[in-house]
MMTF fields as JSON, N, C-alpha, C and O atoms, coordinates in Angstrom:
{
  "mmtfVersion": "1.0.0",
  "mmtfProducer": "UNKNOWN",
  "numBonds": 491,
  "numAtoms": 492,
  "numGroups": 123,
  "numChains": 1,
  "numModels": 1,
  "chainsPerModel": [1],
  "groupsPerChain": [123],
  "chainIdList": ["A"],
  "bondAtomList": [4, 2, 8, 6, 12, 10, 16, 14, 20, 18, 24, 22, 28, 26, 32, 30, 36, 34, 40, 38, 44, 42, 48, 46, 52, 50, 56, 54, 60, 58, 64, 62, 68, 66, 72, 70, 76, 74, 80, 78, 84, 82, 88, 86, 92, 90, 96, 94, 100, 98, 104, 102, 108, 106, 112, 110, 116, 114, 120, 118, 124, 122, 128, 126, 132, 130, 136, 134, 140, 138, 144, 142, 148, 146, 152, 150, 156, 154, 160, 158, 164, 162, 168, 166, 172, 170, 176, 174, 180, 178, 184, 182, 188, 186, 192, 190, 196, 194, 200, 198, 204, 202, 208, 206, 212, 210, 216, 214, 220, 218, 224, 222, 228, 226, 232, 230, 236, 234, 240, 238, 244, 242, 248, 246, 252, 250, 256, 254, 260, 258, 264, 262, 268, 266, 272, 270, 276, 274, 280, 278, 284, 282, 288, 286, 292, 290, 296, 294, 300, 298, 304, 302, 308, 306, 312, 310, 316, 314, 320, 318, 324, 322, 328, 326, 332, 330, 336, 334, 340, 338, 344, 342, 348, 346, 352, 350, 356, 354, 360, 358, 364, 362, 368, 366, 372, 370, 376, 374, 380, 378, 384, 382, 388, 386, 392, 390, 396, 394, 400, 398, 404, 402, 408, 406, 412, 410, 416, 414, 420, 418, 424, 422, 428, 426, 432, 430, 436, 434, 440, 438, 444, 442, 448, 446, 452, 450, 456, 454, 460, 458, 464, 462, 468, 466, 472, 470, 476, 474, 480, 478, 484, 482, 488, 486],
  "bondOrderList": [1, 1, 1, 1, 1, 1, 1, 1, 1, 1, 1, 1, 1, 1, 1, 1, 1, 1, 1, 1, 1, 1, 1, 1, 1, 1, 1, 1, 1, 1, 1, 1, 1, 1, 1, 1, 1, 1, 1, 1, 1, 1, 1, 1, 1, 1, 1, 1, 1, 1, 1, 1, 1, 1, 1, 1, 1, 1, 1, 1, 1, 1, 1, 1, 1, 1, 1, 1, 1, 1, 1, 1, 1, 1, 1, 1, 1, 1, 1, 1, 1, 1, 1, 1, 1, 1, 1, 1, 1, 1, 1, 1, 1, 1, 1, 1, 1, 1, 1, 1, 1, 1, 1, 1, 1, 1, 1, 1, 1, 1, 1, 1, 1, 1, 1, 1, 1, 1, 1, 1, 1, 1],
  "groupList": [{"groupName": "GLN", "atomNameList": ["N", "CA", "C", "O"], "elementList": ["N", "C", "C", "O"], "formalChargeList": [0, 0, 0, 0], "bondAtomList": [1, 0, 2, 1, 3, 2], "bondOrderList": [1, 1, 2], "singleLetterCode": "Q", "chemCompType": "L-PEPTIDE LINKING"}, {"groupName": "VAL", "atomNameList": ["N", "CA", "C", "O"], "elementList": ["N", "C", "C", "O"], "formalChargeList": [0, 0, 0, 0], "bondAtomList": [1, 0, 2, 1, 3, 2], "bondOrderList": [1, 1, 2], "singleLetterCode": "V", "chemCompType": "L-PEPTIDE LINKING"}, {"groupName": "LEU", "atomNameList": ["N", "CA", "C", "O"], "elementList": ["N", "C", "C", "O"], "formalChargeList": [0, 0, 0, 0], "bondAtomList": [1, 0, 2, 1, 3, 2], "bondOrderList": [1, 1, 2], "singleLetterCode": "L", "chemCompType": "L-PEPTIDE LINKING"}, {"groupName": "GLU", "atomNameList": ["N", "CA", "C", "O"], "elementList": ["N", "C", "C", "O"], "formalChargeList": [0, 0, 0, 0], "bondAtomList": [1, 0, 2, 1, 3, 2], "bondOrderList": [1, 1, 2], "singleLetterCode": "E", "chemCompType": "L-PEPTIDE LINKING"}, {"groupName": "SER", "atomNameList": ["N", "CA", "C", "O"], "elementList": ["N", "C", "C", "O"], "formalChargeList": [0, 0, 0, 0], "bondAtomList": [1, 0, 2, 1, 3, 2], "bondOrderList": [1, 1, 2], "singleLetterCode": "S", "chemCompType": "L-PEPTIDE LINKING"}, {"groupName": "GLY", "atomNameList": ["N", "CA", "C", "O"], "elementList": ["N", "C", "C", "O"], "formalChargeList": [0, 0, 0, 0], "bondAtomList": [1, 0, 2, 1, 3, 2], "bondOrderList": [1, 1, 2], "singleLetterCode": "G", "chemCompType": "PEPTIDE LINKING"}, {"groupName": "ALA", "atomNameList": ["N", "CA", "C", "O"], "elementList": ["N", "C", "C", "O"], "formalChargeList": [0, 0, 0, 0], "bondAtomList": [1, 0, 2, 1, 3, 2], "bondOrderList": [1, 1, 2], "singleLetterCode": "A", "chemCompType": "L-PEPTIDE LINKING"}, {"groupName": "ARG", "atomNameList": ["N", "CA", "C", "O"], "elementList": ["N", "C", "C", "O"], "formalChargeList": [0, 0, 0, 0], "bondAtomList": [1, 0, 2, 1, 3, 2], "bondOrderList": [1, 1, 2], "singleLetterCode": "R", "chemCompType": "L-PEPTIDE LINKING"}, {"groupName": "CYS", "atomNameList": ["N", "CA", "C", "O"], "elementList": ["N", "C", "C", "O"], "formalChargeList": [0, 0, 0, 0], "bondAtomList": [1, 0, 2, 1, 3, 2], "bondOrderList": [1, 1, 2], "singleLetterCode": "C", "chemCompType": "L-PEPTIDE LINKING"}, {"groupName": "THR", "atomNameList": ["N", "CA", "C", "O"], "elementList": ["N", "C", "C", "O"], "formalChargeList": [0, 0, 0, 0], "bondAtomList": [1, 0, 2, 1, 3, 2], "bondOrderList": [1, 1, 2], "singleLetterCode": "T", "chemCompType": "L-PEPTIDE LINKING"}, {"groupName": "PHE", "atomNameList": ["N", "CA", "C", "O"], "elementList": ["N", "C", "C", "O"], "formalChargeList": [0, 0, 0, 0], "bondAtomList": [1, 0, 2, 1, 3, 2], "bondOrderList": [1, 1, 2], "singleLetterCode": "F", "chemCompType": "L-PEPTIDE LINKING"}, {"groupName": "ASP", "atomNameList": ["N", "CA", "C", "O"], "elementList": ["N", "C", "C", "O"], "formalChargeList": [0, 0, 0, 0], "bondAtomList": [1, 0, 2, 1, 3, 2], "bondOrderList": [1, 1, 2], "singleLetterCode": "D", "chemCompType": "L-PEPTIDE LINKING"}, {"groupName": "MET", "atomNameList": ["N", "CA", "C", "O"], "elementList": ["N", "C", "C", "O"], "formalChargeList": [0, 0, 0, 0], "bondAtomList": [1, 0, 2, 1, 3, 2], "bondOrderList": [1, 1, 2], "singleLetterCode": "M", "chemCompType": "L-PEPTIDE LINKING"}, {"groupName": "TRP", "atomNameList": ["N", "CA", "C", "O"], "elementList": ["N", "C", "C", "O"], "formalChargeList": [0, 0, 0, 0], "bondAtomList": [1, 0, 2, 1, 3, 2], "bondOrderList": [1, 1, 2], "singleLetterCode": "W", "chemCompType": "L-PEPTIDE LINKING"}, {"groupName": "PRO", "atomNameList": ["N", "CA", "C", "O"], "elementList": ["N", "C", "C", "O"], "formalChargeList": [0, 0, 0, 0], "bondAtomList": [1, 0, 2, 1, 3, 2], "bondOrderList": [1, 1, 2], "singleLetterCode": "P", "chemCompType": "L-PEPTIDE LINKING"}, {"groupName": "LYS", "atomNameList": ["N", "CA", "C", "O"], "elementList": ["N", "C", "C", "O"], "formalChargeList": [0, 0, 0, 0], "bondAtomList": [1, 0, 2, 1, 3, 2], "bondOrderList": [1, 1, 2], "singleLetterCode": "K", "chemCompType": "L-PEPTIDE LINKING"}, {"groupName": "ILE", "atomNameList": ["N", "CA", "C", "O"], "elementList": ["N", "C", "C", "O"], "formalChargeList": [0, 0, 0, 0], "bondAtomList": [1, 0, 2, 1, 3, 2], "bondOrderList": [1, 1, 2], "singleLetterCode": "I", "chemCompType": "L-PEPTIDE LINKING"}, {"groupName": "ASN", "atomNameList": ["N", "CA", "C", "O"], "elementList": ["N", "C", "C", "O"], "formalChargeList": [0, 0, 0, 0], "bondAtomList": [1, 0, 2, 1, 3, 2], "bondOrderList": [1, 1, 2], "singleLetterCode": "N", "chemCompType": "L-PEPTIDE LINKING"}, {"groupName": "TYR", "atomNameList": ["N", "CA", "C", "O"], "elementList": ["N", "C", "C", "O"], "formalChargeList": [0, 0, 0, 0], "bondAtomList": [1, 0, 2, 1, 3, 2], "bondOrderList": [1, 1, 2], "singleLetterCode": "Y", "chemCompType": "L-PEPTIDE LINKING"}, {"groupName": "HIS", "atomNameList": ["N", "CA", "C", "O"], "elementList": ["N", "C", "C", "O"], "formalChargeList": [0, 0, 0, 0], "bondAtomList": [1, 0, 2, 1, 3, 2], "bondOrderList": [1, 1, 2], "singleLetterCode": "H", "chemCompType": "L-PEPTIDE LINKING"}],
  "groupTypeList": [0, 1, 0, 2, 1, 3, 4, 5, 5, 5, 2, 1, 0, 6, 5, 5, 4, 2, 7, 2, 4, 8, 1, 6, 4, 5, 7, 9, 10, 4, 4, 7, 11, 12, 5, 13, 10, 7, 0, 6, 14, 5, 15, 3, 7, 3, 10, 1, 6, 6, 16, 4, 13, 4, 5, 5, 7, 9, 17, 18, 6, 11, 4, 1, 15, 5, 7, 10, 9, 16, 4, 7, 11, 17, 6, 15, 17, 9, 1, 18, 2, 0, 12, 17, 4, 2, 15, 14, 3, 11, 9, 6, 19, 18, 4, 8, 6, 6, 5, 19, 5, 5, 14, 1, 1, 19, 3, 16, 2, 18, 11, 11, 13, 5, 0, 5, 9, 0, 1, 9, 1, 4, 4],
  "groupIdList": [1, 2, 3, 4, 5, 6, 7, 8, 9, 10, 11, 12, 13, 14, 15, 16, 17, 18, 19, 20, 21, 22, 23, 24, 25, 26, 27, 28, 29, 30, 31, 32, 33, 34, 35, 36, 37, 38, 39, 40, 41, 42, 43, 44, 45, 46, 47, 48, 49, 50, 51, 52, 53, 54, 55, 56, 57, 58, 59, 60, 61, 62, 63, 64, 65, 66, 67, 68, 69, 70, 71, 72, 73, 74, 75, 76, 77, 78, 79, 80, 81, 82, 83, 84, 85, 86, 87, 88, 89, 90, 91, 92, 93, 94, 95, 96, 97, 98, 99, 100, 101, 102, 103, 104, 105, 106, 107, 108, 109, 110, 111, 112, 113, 114, 115, 116, 117, 118, 119, 120, 121, 122, 123],
  "secStructList": [7, 7, 3, 3, 3, 3, 3, 7, 7, 3, 3, 3, 3, 6, 6, 7, 7, 3, 3, 3, 3, 3, 3, 3, 3, 1, 6, 6, 4, 4, 4, 1, 3, 3, 3, 3, 3, 3, 3, 7, 6, 6, 1, 7, 7, 3, 3, 3, 3, 3, 3, 7, 6, 6, 1, 1, 7, 3, 3, 3, 7, 6, 6, 6, 6, 6, 6, 3, 3, 3, 3, 3, 3, 4, 4, 4, 6, 3, 3, 3, 3, 3, 3, 7, 1, 7, 7, 4, 4, 4, 7, 3, 3, 3, 3, 3, 3, 3, 3, 1, 1, 7, 1, 7, 1, 7, 4, 4, 4, 3, 3, 3, 3, 7, 7, 7, 3, 3, 3, 3, 3, 3, 7],
  "xCoordList": [-57.738, -58.096, -56.836, -55.836, -56.888, -55.784, -56.329, -57.483, -55.489, -55.807, -55.072, -53.898, -55.758, -55.22, -55.166, -56.12, -54.047, -53.873, -53.359, -52.283, -54.147, -53.775, -53.053, -53.231, -52.234, -51.555, -51.224, -51.355, -50.795, -50.345, -51.311, -50.984, -52.496, -53.442, -53.021, -52.078, -53.747, -53.446, -54.093, -54.971, -53.639, -54.146, -53.126, -51.943, -53.582, -52.691, -53.414, -54.639, -52.665, -53.261, -53.554, -52.909, -54.516, -54.825, -53.573, -52.795, -53.389, -52.204, -51.086, -50.108, -51.226, -50.2, -50.314, -51.139, -49.464, -49.392, -49.397, -48.968, -49.887, -49.817, -49.612, -50.017, -48.977, -48.889, -49.489, -49.015, -50.524, -51.152, -50.499, -50.094, -50.41, -49.898, -50.933, -51.697, -50.946, -51.829, -51.004, -50.611, -50.741, -49.933, -50.85, -51.784, -50.566, -51.386, -50.635, -49.432, -51.347, -50.796, -51.432, -52.575, -50.693, -51.209, -50.394, -49.688, -50.499, -49.635, -50.217, -49.555, -51.449, -52.102, -52.075, -52.682, -51.37, -51.414, -51.019, -51.672, -49.976, -49.445, -50.405, -50.206, -51.429, -52.409, -53.711, -54.671, -53.748, -54.972, -54.924, -53.915, -56.024, -56.186, -56.512, -57.205, -56.012, -56.164, -56.831, -56.604, -57.652, -58.34, -58.293, -58.133, -58.435, -58.61, -59.995, -60.401, -60.696, -62.016, -62.015, -61.16, -62.956, -63.06, -64.51, -65.399, -64.724, -66.071, -65.997, -65.346, -66.669, -66.752, -67.999, -68.944, -68.0, -69.164, -70.449, -70.513, -71.466, -72.757, -72.844, -73.86, -71.768, -71.768, -71.516, -71.036, -71.845, -71.577, -70.098, -69.405, -69.653, -68.272, -68.106, -68.994, -66.95, -66.712, -65.345, -64.41, -65.257, -64.011, -63.019, -63.387, -61.745, -60.679, -59.704, -59.47, -59.138, -58.126, -57.992, -58.336, -57.483, -57.256, -56.077, -55.703, -55.499, -54.347, -54.464, -54.897, -54.076, -54.145, -53.08, -52.166, -53.204, -52.294, -50.846, -49.943, -50.616, -49.253, -48.75, -47.556, -49.656, -49.301, -49.359, -49.084, -49.714, -49.692, -50.879, -50.806, -51.959, -53.147, -53.577, -53.547, -53.972, -54.497, -55.789, -56.093, -56.527, -57.82, -58.032, -57.74, -58.537, -58.716, -60.096, -60.669, -60.607, -61.798, -61.427, -60.309, -62.372, -62.089, -61.654, -60.834, -62.204, -61.927, -60.485, -60.032, -59.756, -58.384, -57.345, -56.147, -57.78, -56.83, -55.868, -56.267, -54.594, -53.574, -53.058, -52.052, -53.73, -53.295, -52.881, -51.95, -53.557, -53.279, -52.61, -52.881, -51.73, -51.075, -51.112, -50.689, -51.622, -51.627, -50.453, -50.142, -49.82, -48.71, -48.676, -49.366, -47.862, -47.767, -46.361, -45.632, -45.996, -44.738, -45.082, -45.29, -45.139, -45.557, -44.544, -44.903, -43.295, -42.288, -42.515, -42.106, -43.174, -43.44, -44.91, -45.327, -45.688, -47.122, -47.812, -48.644, -47.467, -47.951, -48.465, -47.882, -49.564, -50.076, -50.076, -50.337, -49.778, -49.64, -50.634, -51.085, -50.961, -51.727, -51.021, -51.108, -50.327, -49.678, -50.694, -51.239, -50.943, -51.957, -51.29, -50.739, -51.336, -50.754, -51.851, -52.975, -51.511, -52.465, -53.793, -54.856, -53.717, -54.928, -55.882, -55.471, -57.157, -58.222, -59.082, -59.119, -59.754, -60.647, -61.669, -62.059, -62.095, -63.079, -62.49, -63.227, -61.181, -60.559, -60.657, -60.301, -61.132, -61.285, -62.249, -63.397, -61.76, -62.561, -61.795, -60.624, -62.496, -61.878, -61.515, -62.382, -60.227, -59.728, -59.472, -58.843, -59.978, -59.8, -59.231, -59.525, -58.414, -57.955, -58.74, -59.294, -58.763, -59.526, -58.823, -58.115, -59.031, -58.415, -59.507, -60.51, -59.298, -60.292, -59.658, -58.438, -60.517, -60.058, -60.609, -60.33, -61.389, -62.11, -61.435, -62.06, -60.142, -59.455, -59.477, -60.101, -58.817, -58.76, -60.057, -60.078, -61.121, -62.444, -62.995, -62.459, -64.082, -64.668, -65.698, -66.057, -66.17, -67.316, -66.91, -66.132, -67.433, -67.104, -67.388, -66.652, -68.428, -68.853, -67.791, -67.819, -66.862, -65.829, -64.59, -63.597, -64.658, -63.559, -64.003, -65.076, -63.153, -63.541, -63.068, -63.759, -61.9, -61.295, -61.038, -60.595, -61.324, -61.232, -60.434, -60.479, -59.702, -59.037, -59.936, -61.045, -59.457, -60.225, -60.17, -61.051, -59.163, -59.085, -58.238, -57.841, -57.968, -57.204, -57.831, -58.287, -57.846, -58.519, -57.578, -56.424, -58.096, -57.38, -58.229, -59.399, -57.632, -58.33, -57.516, -56.344, -58.139, -57.478, -58.116, -59.308, -57.306, -57.819, -57.635, -56.689, -58.55, -58.488, -57.685, -57.532],
  "yCoordList": [146.337, 144.973, 144.157, 144.33, 143.262, 142.344, 140.922, 140.686, 140.001, 138.585, 138.068, 138.375, 137.303, 136.861, 135.337, 134.655, 134.819, 133.378, 133.069, 133.516, 132.296, 131.925, 130.586, 129.743, 130.416, 129.136, 129.028, 129.992, 127.838, 127.645, 126.902, 126.592, 126.62, 125.874, 124.425, 123.959, 123.722, 122.322, 121.796, 122.428, 120.622, 119.964, 120.127, 119.844, 120.582, 120.808, 120.417, 120.504, 119.993, 119.653, 120.921, 121.953, 120.826, 121.936, 122.379, 121.552, 123.69, 124.24, 124.526, 125.189, 124.032, 124.232, 125.565, 126.41, 125.733, 126.994, 126.751, 125.703, 127.73, 127.766, 129.213, 130.142, 129.396, 130.724, 130.701, 129.993, 131.478, 131.616, 132.765, 133.772, 132.587, 133.635, 133.937, 133.064, 135.159, 135.592, 136.465, 137.573, 135.959, 136.682, 137.36, 136.754, 138.618, 139.399, 139.677, 139.938, 139.619, 140.049, 141.382, 141.651, 142.207, 143.536, 144.59, 144.304, 145.82, 146.882, 147.669, 148.557, 147.36, 148.2, 147.632, 148.194, 146.512, 145.855, 146.806, 146.836, 147.571, 148.409, 149.521, 150.153, 149.77, 150.796, 150.206, 150.937, 148.915, 148.222, 147.77, 147.244, 147.982, 147.386, 145.904, 145.528, 145.08, 143.639, 143.016, 143.428, 142.023, 141.337, 139.837, 139.321, 139.148, 137.701, 137.409, 137.979, 136.523, 136.082, 134.551, 133.917, 133.971, 132.518, 132.082, 132.808, 130.879, 130.321, 128.863, 128.061, 128.529, 127.15, 126.502, 127.197, 125.183, 124.498, 124.853, 124.784, 125.233, 125.542, 126.907, 127.249, 127.697, 129.017, 130.098, 129.822, 131.323, 132.433, 132.813, 132.538, 133.446, 133.928, 135.007, 135.834, 134.988, 135.956, 136.604, 136.023, 137.809, 138.567, 137.947, 137.493, 137.931, 137.426, 138.537, 138.814, 139.172, 140.201, 141.06, 140.638, 142.281, 143.174, 144.079, 144.303, 144.595, 145.475, 146.575, 146.336, 147.771, 148.894, 148.781, 147.962, 149.606, 149.532, 149.738, 149.141, 150.579, 150.862, 149.861, 149.804, 149.09, 148.182, 148.835, 148.188, 150.107, 150.835, 150.584, 150.854, 150.077, 149.787, 148.349, 147.845, 147.708, 146.349, 146.259, 147.11, 145.213, 145.009, 143.505, 142.771, 143.044, 141.613, 141.316, 142.111, 140.164, 139.67, 139.292, 138.849, 139.47, 139.164, 137.712, 137.404, 136.835, 135.405, 135.031, 133.951, 135.901, 135.561, 136.5, 136.279, 137.537, 138.487, 137.777, 136.947, 138.117, 137.507, 136.185, 135.673, 135.619, 134.345, 134.497, 133.83, 135.36, 135.555, 136.912, 137.872, 136.968, 138.221, 138.386, 137.499, 139.526, 139.834, 140.767, 141.66, 140.55, 141.406, 141.421, 140.644, 142.317, 142.4, 142.797, 143.429, 142.415, 142.805, 143.349, 142.584, 144.655, 145.25, 145.012, 145.015, 144.808, 144.512, 143.142, 142.893, 142.254, 140.91, 140.72, 139.614, 141.79, 141.705, 140.61, 139.875, 140.505, 139.393, 139.88, 140.76, 139.289, 139.486, 138.128, 137.095, 138.156, 136.921, 136.899, 137.938, 135.692, 135.511, 134.422, 133.236, 134.851, 133.905, 133.474, 134.305, 132.187, 131.657, 130.753, 129.711, 131.142, 130.365, 129.885, 130.384, 128.922, 128.386, 128.048, 128.427, 127.342, 127.041, 126.152, 125.294, 126.387, 125.646, 124.94, 125.37, 123.887, 123.221, 124.18, 124.018, 125.165, 126.118, 127.076, 127.847, 127.038, 127.813, 127.094, 127.659, 125.87, 125.118, 125.835, 126.105, 126.14, 126.896, 127.025, 126.663, 127.552, 127.926, 129.4, 130.248, 129.7, 131.057, 131.718, 131.143, 132.941, 133.697, 135.068, 135.657, 135.572, 136.95, 137.826, 137.349, 139.108, 140.044, 141.394, 141.749, 142.133, 143.45, 144.509, 144.317, 145.622, 146.679, 148.044, 148.19, 149.059, 150.44, 151.145, 152.325, 150.435, 151.109, 151.115, 151.439, 150.753, 150.658, 149.225, 148.368, 148.943, 147.576, 147.247, 147.135, 147.099, 146.999, 145.583, 144.705, 145.382, 144.052, 143.76, 142.603, 144.79, 144.653, 144.095, 144.713, 142.94, 142.294, 143.19, 143.166, 143.964, 144.752, 145.757, 146.228, 146.09, 147.058, 146.422, 147.101, 145.14, 144.438, 144.064, 143.496, 144.397, 144.266, 142.971, 142.398, 142.522, 141.364, 140.273, 140.539, 139.042, 137.907, 136.775, 136.56, 136.054, 134.85, 133.637, 133.739, 132.483, 131.247, 130.613, 129.832, 130.933, 130.455, 129.217, 128.552, 128.921, 127.739, 127.155, 127.886, 125.832, 125.158, 124.992, 124.589, 125.308, 125.074, 124.137, 124.413, 123.035, 122.077, 121.836, 121.466, 122.045, 121.882, 120.708, 120.722, 119.694, 118.51, 118.637, 119.264, 118.035, 118.127, 116.993, 116.917],
  "zCoordList": [285.917, 286.276, 286.51, 285.814, 287.497, 287.744, 287.772, 288.13, 287.392, 287.531, 288.77, 288.982, 289.56, 290.842, 290.903, 290.528, 291.375, 291.505, 292.905, 293.303, 293.641, 294.998, 295.021, 294.141, 296.052, 296.282, 297.758, 298.512, 298.16, 299.526, 300.432, 301.577, 299.922, 300.741, 300.895, 300.256, 301.762, 301.971, 303.227, 303.815, 303.625, 304.831, 305.943, 305.755, 307.095, 308.23, 309.511, 309.592, 310.49, 311.787, 312.588, 312.401, 313.461, 314.347, 315.094, 315.571, 315.188, 315.81, 314.834, 315.177, 313.628, 312.617, 311.906, 312.253, 310.899, 310.169, 308.667, 308.184, 307.955, 306.5, 306.073, 306.772, 304.916, 304.339, 302.945, 302.056, 302.775, 301.467, 300.707, 301.289, 299.407, 298.53, 297.461, 297.05, 297.029, 295.944, 295.025, 295.39, 293.825, 292.854, 291.851, 291.326, 291.601, 290.674, 289.386, 289.395, 288.3, 287.022, 286.676, 287.046, 285.97, 285.662, 286.372, 287.339, 285.88, 286.369, 287.524, 288.061, 287.918, 288.915, 290.324, 291.236, 290.506, 291.811, 292.929, 293.972, 292.731, 293.808, 294.214, 295.252, 293.427, 293.767, 294.292, 294.533, 294.467, 294.863, 296.316, 296.784, 297.014, 298.332, 298.143, 297.197, 299.04, 298.863, 300.079, 301.216, 299.814, 300.9, 300.732, 299.626, 301.845, 301.862, 302.436, 303.448, 301.774, 302.208, 302.236, 301.617, 302.943, 302.972, 302.986, 303.431, 302.488, 302.482, 302.865, 302.196, 303.945, 304.401, 303.795, 303.425, 303.697, 303.119, 303.856, 305.083, 303.097, 303.693, 304.347, 304.952, 304.224, 304.853, 303.812, 302.713, 304.171, 303.28, 303.352, 304.331, 302.294, 302.281, 303.34, 303.548, 304.011, 305.069, 304.928, 304.377, 305.435, 305.431, 306.396, 307.479, 305.989, 306.855, 307.216, 308.393, 306.194, 306.436, 305.189, 304.085, 305.385, 304.256, 304.544, 305.695, 303.466, 303.586, 302.541, 301.414, 302.929, 302.005, 300.922, 301.02, 299.894, 298.751, 299.167, 298.582, 300.176, 300.622, 301.658, 301.951, 302.197, 303.283, 304.653, 305.663, 304.693, 305.948, 306.86, 308.059, 306.315, 307.117, 306.885, 305.762, 307.957, 307.875, 308.674, 309.509, 308.392, 309.04, 309.142, 308.198, 310.278, 310.497, 311.067, 311.812, 310.7, 311.369, 312.8, 313.065, 313.715, 315.118, 315.299, 316.164, 314.486, 314.636, 314.313, 314.694, 313.618, 313.227, 313.826, 313.654, 314.521, 315.12, 316.055, 316.872, 315.919, 316.743, 316.211, 316.704, 315.208, 314.624, 313.166, 312.714, 312.43, 311.009, 310.804, 311.525, 309.803, 309.437, 307.93, 307.188, 307.48, 306.059, 305.767, 306.556, 304.638, 304.215, 302.695, 302.035, 302.154, 300.701, 300.303, 301.068, 299.088, 298.49, 297.108, 296.166, 296.996, 295.722, 294.609, 293.431, 294.97, 293.951, 293.324, 292.19, 294.073, 293.581, 293.208, 292.864, 293.276, 292.959, 293.757, 293.225, 295.024, 295.834, 297.179, 297.811, 297.593, 298.944, 299.638, 299.021, 300.929, 301.704, 302.856, 303.337, 303.282, 304.506, 305.313, 304.997, 306.351, 307.259, 308.304, 309.03, 308.377, 309.274, 310.296, 309.941, 311.548, 312.637, 313.577, 313.548, 314.397, 315.388, 314.74, 315.231, 313.648, 312.895, 313.684, 314.465, 313.454, 314.13, 313.071, 311.918, 313.451, 312.482, 311.87, 310.714, 312.637, 312.104, 311.071, 310.458, 310.873, 309.798, 308.453, 307.419, 308.464, 307.225, 306.293, 306.647, 305.087, 304.124, 302.826, 302.722, 301.847, 300.581, 300.686, 300.9, 300.534, 300.735, 299.383, 298.495, 299.256, 298.02, 298.326, 299.367, 297.411, 297.537, 296.557, 295.567, 296.869, 296.061, 296.057, 297.0, 294.985, 294.823, 294.714, 294.027, 295.399, 295.369, 295.458, 295.379, 295.625, 295.738, 296.957, 297.174, 297.755, 298.829, 300.173, 301.183, 300.204, 301.478, 301.984, 301.359, 303.089, 303.632, 304.377, 305.603, 303.615, 304.203, 304.162, 303.485, 304.904, 305.032, 303.942, 303.724, 303.266, 302.375, 301.02, 300.293, 300.688, 299.413, 298.22, 297.234, 298.302, 297.151, 296.716, 295.579, 297.597, 297.27, 296.643, 296.383, 296.41, 295.751, 294.337, 294.136, 293.366, 291.967, 291.319, 290.476, 291.715, 291.061, 292.09, 293.208, 291.689, 292.596, 291.97, 290.758, 292.815, 292.368, 292.516, 293.041, 292.054, 292.126, 293.5, 293.861, 294.254, 295.619, 295.812, 294.855, 297.08, 297.466, 298.723, 299.602, 298.795, 299.903, 301.089, 300.941, 302.254, 303.506, 304.357, 304.624, 304.776, 305.611, 306.874, 306.806, 308.02, 309.303, 310.03, 310.336, 310.3, 310.978, 312.482, 312.957, 313.216, 314.679, 315.274, 316.493]
}
């Protein structure tokens, strides 16, 4: 089990950038696949991006491909989400999660979740 703490959210204008960080405590981070999910008000939580334990494989939702980049630094127990060209529709509460099932979209394959950080994009 890992504990996850996200940071880096905030208010940004459309077209701007933010970098989210998710720091994990515990010794198993480097063996865990990591994902970012988001939930907008009144909507279900949705997959954003994921990365394998080694960093060798990534997966993105179509809505963020070419704009968002997921990366990780296992030495720092941290996974990042670089978000560029932000749009108002990216406004949501972003959470990171740790799993074992590969860089997949399915929430059920992620075991540990952080509390999340709010991202608000103004038009």
